[in-house]
JSON list of C-alpha atoms in Angstrom, two decimals:
[
{"chain": "A", "resi": 1, "resn": "MET", "atom": "CA", "xyz": [88.17, 83.78, 102.26]},
{"chain": "A", "resi": 2, "resn": "THR", "atom": "CA", "xyz": [85.48, 85.76, 104.13]},
{"chain": "A", "resi": 3, "resn": "LEU", "atom": "CA", "xyz": [85.04, 89.46, 103.80]},
{"chain": "A", "resi": 4, "resn": "THR", "atom": "CA", "xyz": [85.80, 89.76, 107.40]},
{"chain": "A", "resi": 5, "resn": "THR", "atom": "CA", "xyz": [89.19, 88.31, 106.73]},
{"chain": "A", "resi": 6, "resn": "VAL", "atom": "CA", "xyz": [89.42, 90.92, 103.64]},
{"chain": "A", "resi": 7, "resn": "LEU", "atom": "CA", "xyz": [88.12, 93.81, 105.76]},
{"chain": "A", "resi": 8, "resn": "LEU", "atom": "CA", "xyz": [90.58, 92.92, 108.81]},
{"chain": "A", "resi": 9, "resn": "LEU", "atom": "CA", "xyz": [93.59, 92.65, 106.19]},
{"chain": "A", "resi": 10, "resn": "ALA", "atom": "CA", "xyz": [92.31, 96.17, 104.71]},
{"chain": "A", "resi": 11, "resn": "ALA", "atom": "CA", "xyz": [92.40, 97.76, 108.24]},
{"chain": "A", "resi": 12, "resn": "ALA", "atom": "CA", "xyz": [96.03, 96.40, 108.85]},
{"chain": "A", "resi": 13, "resn": "LEU", "atom": "CA", "xyz": [97.27, 97.97, 105.44]},
{"chain": "A", "resi": 14, "resn": "ILE", "atom": "CA", "xyz": [95.60, 101.29, 106.21]},
{"chain": "A", "resi": 15, "resn": "GLY", "atom": "CA", "xyz": [97.15, 101.41, 110.18]},
{"chain": "A", "resi": 16, "resn": "ILE", "atom": "CA", "xyz": [100.42, 100.12, 108.79]},
{"chain": "A", "resi": 17, "resn": "GLY", "atom": "CA", "xyz": [99.99, 103.34, 106.24]},
{"chain": "A", "resi": 18, "resn": "VAL", "atom": "CA", "xyz": [98.71, 105.68, 108.70]},
{"chain": "A", "resi": 19, "resn": "TYR", "atom": "CA", "xyz": [101.88, 104.39, 111.05]},
{"chain": "A", "resi": 20, "resn": "GLY", "atom": "CA", "xyz": [104.55, 105.14, 108.17]},
{"chain": "A", "resi": 21, "resn": "ALA", "atom": "CA", "xyz": [103.12, 108.28, 107.08]},
{"chain": "A", "resi": 22, "resn": "LEU", "atom": "CA", "xyz": [102.90, 109.81, 110.45]},
{"chain": "A", "resi": 23, "resn": "SER", "atom": "CA", "xyz": [105.93, 108.70, 111.97]},
{"chain": "A", "resi": 24, "resn": "GLN", "atom": "CA", "xyz": [108.84, 109.21, 108.94]},
{"chain": "A", "resi": 25, "resn": "GLN", "atom": "CA", "xyz": [110.34, 112.47, 107.94]},
{"chain": "A", "resi": 26, "resn": "SER", "atom": "CA", "xyz": [111.61, 110.89, 104.54]},
{"chain": "A", "resi": 27, "resn": "PHE", "atom": "CA", "xyz": [109.32, 111.84, 101.62]},
{"chain": "A", "resi": 28, "resn": "VAL", "atom": "CA", "xyz": [109.66, 108.35, 99.76]},
{"chain": "A", "resi": 29, "resn": "MET", "atom": "CA", "xyz": [108.45, 106.49, 102.85]},
{"chain": "A", "resi": 30, "resn": "LEU", "atom": "CA", "xyz": [105.87, 109.30, 103.19]},
{"chain": "A", "resi": 31, "resn": "MET", "atom": "CA", "xyz": [104.39, 108.21, 100.38]},
{"chain": "A", "resi": 32, "resn": "MET", "atom": "CA", "xyz": [104.88, 104.89, 100.77]},
{"chain": "A", "resi": 33, "resn": "GLY", "atom": "CA", "xyz": [102.52, 105.02, 103.45]},
{"chain": "A", "resi": 34, "resn": "LEU", "atom": "CA", "xyz": [99.91, 106.82, 101.55]},
{"chain": "A", "resi": 35, "resn": "GLU", "atom": "CA", "xyz": [100.24, 104.14, 99.19]},
{"chain": "A", "resi": 36, "resn": "LEU", "atom": "CA", "xyz": [99.41, 101.68, 101.70]},
{"chain": "A", "resi": 37, "resn": "MET", "atom": "CA", "xyz": [96.62, 103.28, 102.82]},
{"chain": "A", "resi": 38, "resn": "LEU", "atom": "CA", "xyz": [95.14, 103.71, 99.23]},
{"chain": "A", "resi": 39, "resn": "ASN", "atom": "CA", "xyz": [95.74, 99.79, 99.04]},
{"chain": "A", "resi": 40, "resn": "GLY", "atom": "CA", "xyz": [93.74, 99.13, 102.17]},
{"chain": "A", "resi": 41, "resn": "VAL", "atom": "CA", "xyz": [90.81, 101.52, 100.79]},
{"chain": "A", "resi": 42, "resn": "MET", "atom": "CA", "xyz": [91.28, 99.46, 97.40]},
{"chain": "A", "resi": 43, "resn": "LEU", "atom": "CA", "xyz": [91.39, 96.15, 99.05]},
{"chain": "A", "resi": 44, "resn": "ALA", "atom": "CA", "xyz": [88.30, 96.89, 101.14]},
{"chain": "A", "resi": 45, "resn": "ALA", "atom": "CA", "xyz": [86.16, 97.85, 98.32]},
{"chain": "A", "resi": 46, "resn": "ILE", "atom": "CA", "xyz": [87.26, 94.85, 96.30]},
{"chain": "A", "resi": 47, "resn": "GLY", "atom": "CA", "xyz": [85.84, 92.44, 99.17]},
{"chain": "A", "resi": 48, "resn": "PHE", "atom": "CA", "xyz": [82.72, 94.76, 99.41]},
{"chain": "A", "resi": 49, "resn": "TRP", "atom": "CA", "xyz": [82.83, 94.38, 95.65]},
{"chain": "A", "resi": 50, "resn": "ALA", "atom": "CA", "xyz": [83.49, 90.66, 95.58]},
{"chain": "A", "resi": 51, "resn": "MET", "atom": "CA", "xyz": [81.12, 89.82, 98.52]},
{"chain": "A", "resi": 52, "resn": "SER", "atom": "CA", "xyz": [78.10, 91.70, 97.36]},
{"chain": "A", "resi": 53, "resn": "GLY", "atom": "CA", "xyz": [77.35, 91.86, 93.77]},
{"chain": "A", "resi": 54, "resn": "ALA", "atom": "CA", "xyz": [80.38, 90.19, 91.75]},
{"chain": "A", "resi": 55, "resn": "GLY", "atom": "CA", "xyz": [78.56, 90.81, 88.91]},
{"chain": "A", "resi": 56, "resn": "ALA", "atom": "CA", "xyz": [77.83, 94.94, 89.25]},
{"chain": "A", "resi": 57, "resn": "PRO", "atom": "CA", "xyz": [80.21, 97.54, 87.49]},
{"chain": "A", "resi": 58, "resn": "GLU", "atom": "CA", "xyz": [80.32, 99.63, 90.42]},
{"chain": "A", "resi": 59, "resn": "GLY", "atom": "CA", "xyz": [83.23, 97.74, 92.39]},
{"chain": "A", "resi": 60, "resn": "GLN", "atom": "CA", "xyz": [85.44, 97.68, 89.42]},
{"chain": "A", "resi": 61, "resn": "LEU", "atom": "CA", "xyz": [84.97, 101.11, 88.69]},
{"chain": "A", "resi": 62, "resn": "LEU", "atom": "CA", "xyz": [85.75, 102.45, 92.14]},
{"chain": "A", "resi": 63, "resn": "THR", "atom": "CA", "xyz": [88.80, 100.16, 91.91]},
{"chain": "A", "resi": 64, "resn": "ILE", "atom": "CA", "xyz": [89.97, 101.71, 88.75]},
{"chain": "A", "resi": 65, "resn": "LEU", "atom": "CA", "xyz": [89.01, 105.14, 90.31]},
{"chain": "A", "resi": 66, "resn": "VAL", "atom": "CA", "xyz": [91.65, 104.33, 93.40]},
{"chain": "A", "resi": 67, "resn": "MET", "atom": "CA", "xyz": [94.19, 103.18, 91.28]},
{"chain": "A", "resi": 68, "resn": "ALA", "atom": "CA", "xyz": [94.36, 106.06, 88.98]},
{"chain": "A", "resi": 69, "resn": "VAL", "atom": "CA", "xyz": [94.36, 108.15, 92.34]},
{"chain": "A", "resi": 70, "resn": "MET", "atom": "CA", "xyz": [97.20, 106.26, 93.31]},
{"chain": "A", "resi": 71, "resn": "ALA", "atom": "CA", "xyz": [98.91, 107.22, 90.14]},
{"chain": "A", "resi": 72, "resn": "ILE", "atom": "CA", "xyz": [98.45, 110.67, 90.03]},
{"chain": "A", "resi": 73, "resn": "GLU", "atom": "CA", "xyz": [99.84, 110.76, 93.66]},
{"chain": "A", "resi": 74, "resn": "MET", "atom": "CA", "xyz": [102.97, 108.71, 93.02]},
{"chain": "A", "resi": 75, "resn": "ALA", "atom": "CA", "xyz": [103.61, 110.89, 89.99]},
{"chain": "A", "resi": 76, "resn": "MET", "atom": "CA", "xyz": [102.90, 114.41, 92.04]},
{"chain": "A", "resi": 77, "resn": "GLY", "atom": "CA", "xyz": [104.51, 113.06, 94.92]},
{"chain": "A", "resi": 78, "resn": "PHE", "atom": "CA", "xyz": [107.73, 112.28, 93.51]},
{"chain": "A", "resi": 79, "resn": "ALA", "atom": "CA", "xyz": [107.91, 115.42, 91.24]},
{"chain": "A", "resi": 80, "resn": "LEU", "atom": "CA", "xyz": [107.74, 117.44, 94.30]},
{"chain": "A", "resi": 81, "resn": "VAL", "atom": "CA", "xyz": [110.12, 115.30, 95.78]},
{"chain": "A", "resi": 82, "resn": "VAL", "atom": "CA", "xyz": [112.70, 115.70, 92.80]},
{"chain": "A", "resi": 83, "resn": "ALA", "atom": "CA", "xyz": [111.77, 119.50, 92.62]},
{"chain": "A", "resi": 84, "resn": "VAL", "atom": "CA", "xyz": [112.61, 120.03, 96.38]},
{"chain": "A", "resi": 85, "resn": "TYR", "atom": "CA", "xyz": [115.75, 117.84, 95.97]},
{"chain": "A", "resi": 86, "resn": "ARG", "atom": "CA", "xyz": [117.28, 119.95, 93.33]},
{"chain": "A", "resi": 87, "resn": "GLY", "atom": "CA", "xyz": [116.28, 123.07, 94.78]},
{"chain": "A", "resi": 88, "resn": "LYS", "atom": "CA", "xyz": [116.99, 122.52, 98.64]},
{"chain": "A", "resi": 89, "resn": "GLN", "atom": "CA", "xyz": [119.46, 119.22, 98.51]},
{"chain": "A", "resi": 90, "resn": "ALA", "atom": "CA", "xyz": [116.76, 117.94, 101.23]},
{"chain": "A", "resi": 91, "resn": "ASP", "atom": "CA", "xyz": [115.20, 114.63, 101.23]},
{"chain": "A", "resi": 92, "resn": "VAL", "atom": "CA", "xyz": [113.69, 115.14, 104.80]},
{"chain": "A", "resi": 93, "resn": "THR", "atom": "CA", "xyz": [110.53, 117.23, 105.85]},
{"chain": "A", "resi": 94, "resn": "GLU", "atom": "CA", "xyz": [112.29, 118.37, 108.92]},
{"chain": "A", "resi": 95, "resn": "SER", "atom": "CA", "xyz": [115.11, 120.11, 106.34]},
{"chain": "A", "resi": 96, "resn": "ILE", "atom": "CA", "xyz": [112.56, 122.43, 104.61]},
{"chain": "A", "resi": 97, "resn": "ALA", "atom": "CA", "xyz": [111.17, 124.56, 107.06]},
{"chain": "A", "resi": 98, "resn": "ASP", "atom": "CA", "xyz": [110.54, 127.51, 105.07]},
{"chain": "A", "resi": 99, "resn": "LEU", "atom": "CA", "xyz": [107.98, 125.64, 103.34]},
{"chain": "A", "resi": 100, "resn": "LYS", "atom": "CA", "xyz": [105.91, 126.01, 106.56]},
{"chain": "A", "resi": 101, "resn": "GLY", "atom": "CA", "xyz": [103.28, 128.76, 106.80]}
]
């Protein structure tokens, strides 16, 4: 597998994630879009790391950092979704208009 193929796959994941995050109104689908974008970034980082200097630890550290960001994002996102659902009984963005500025 070449670096071009990996980067095209990463770009496809990021594109699908952007589309999912911008086109969906459900909180869970928004978070899934964000996860796809982060997975695309992580795949690109792994591809660059594997093709450039497989022995260097910087690529692994960047991947672990992205995975930590993904875990934090999911934990905070689901906590926010549960709090909004308990307070407003809403699971889509359109039904919580009072959060707008």
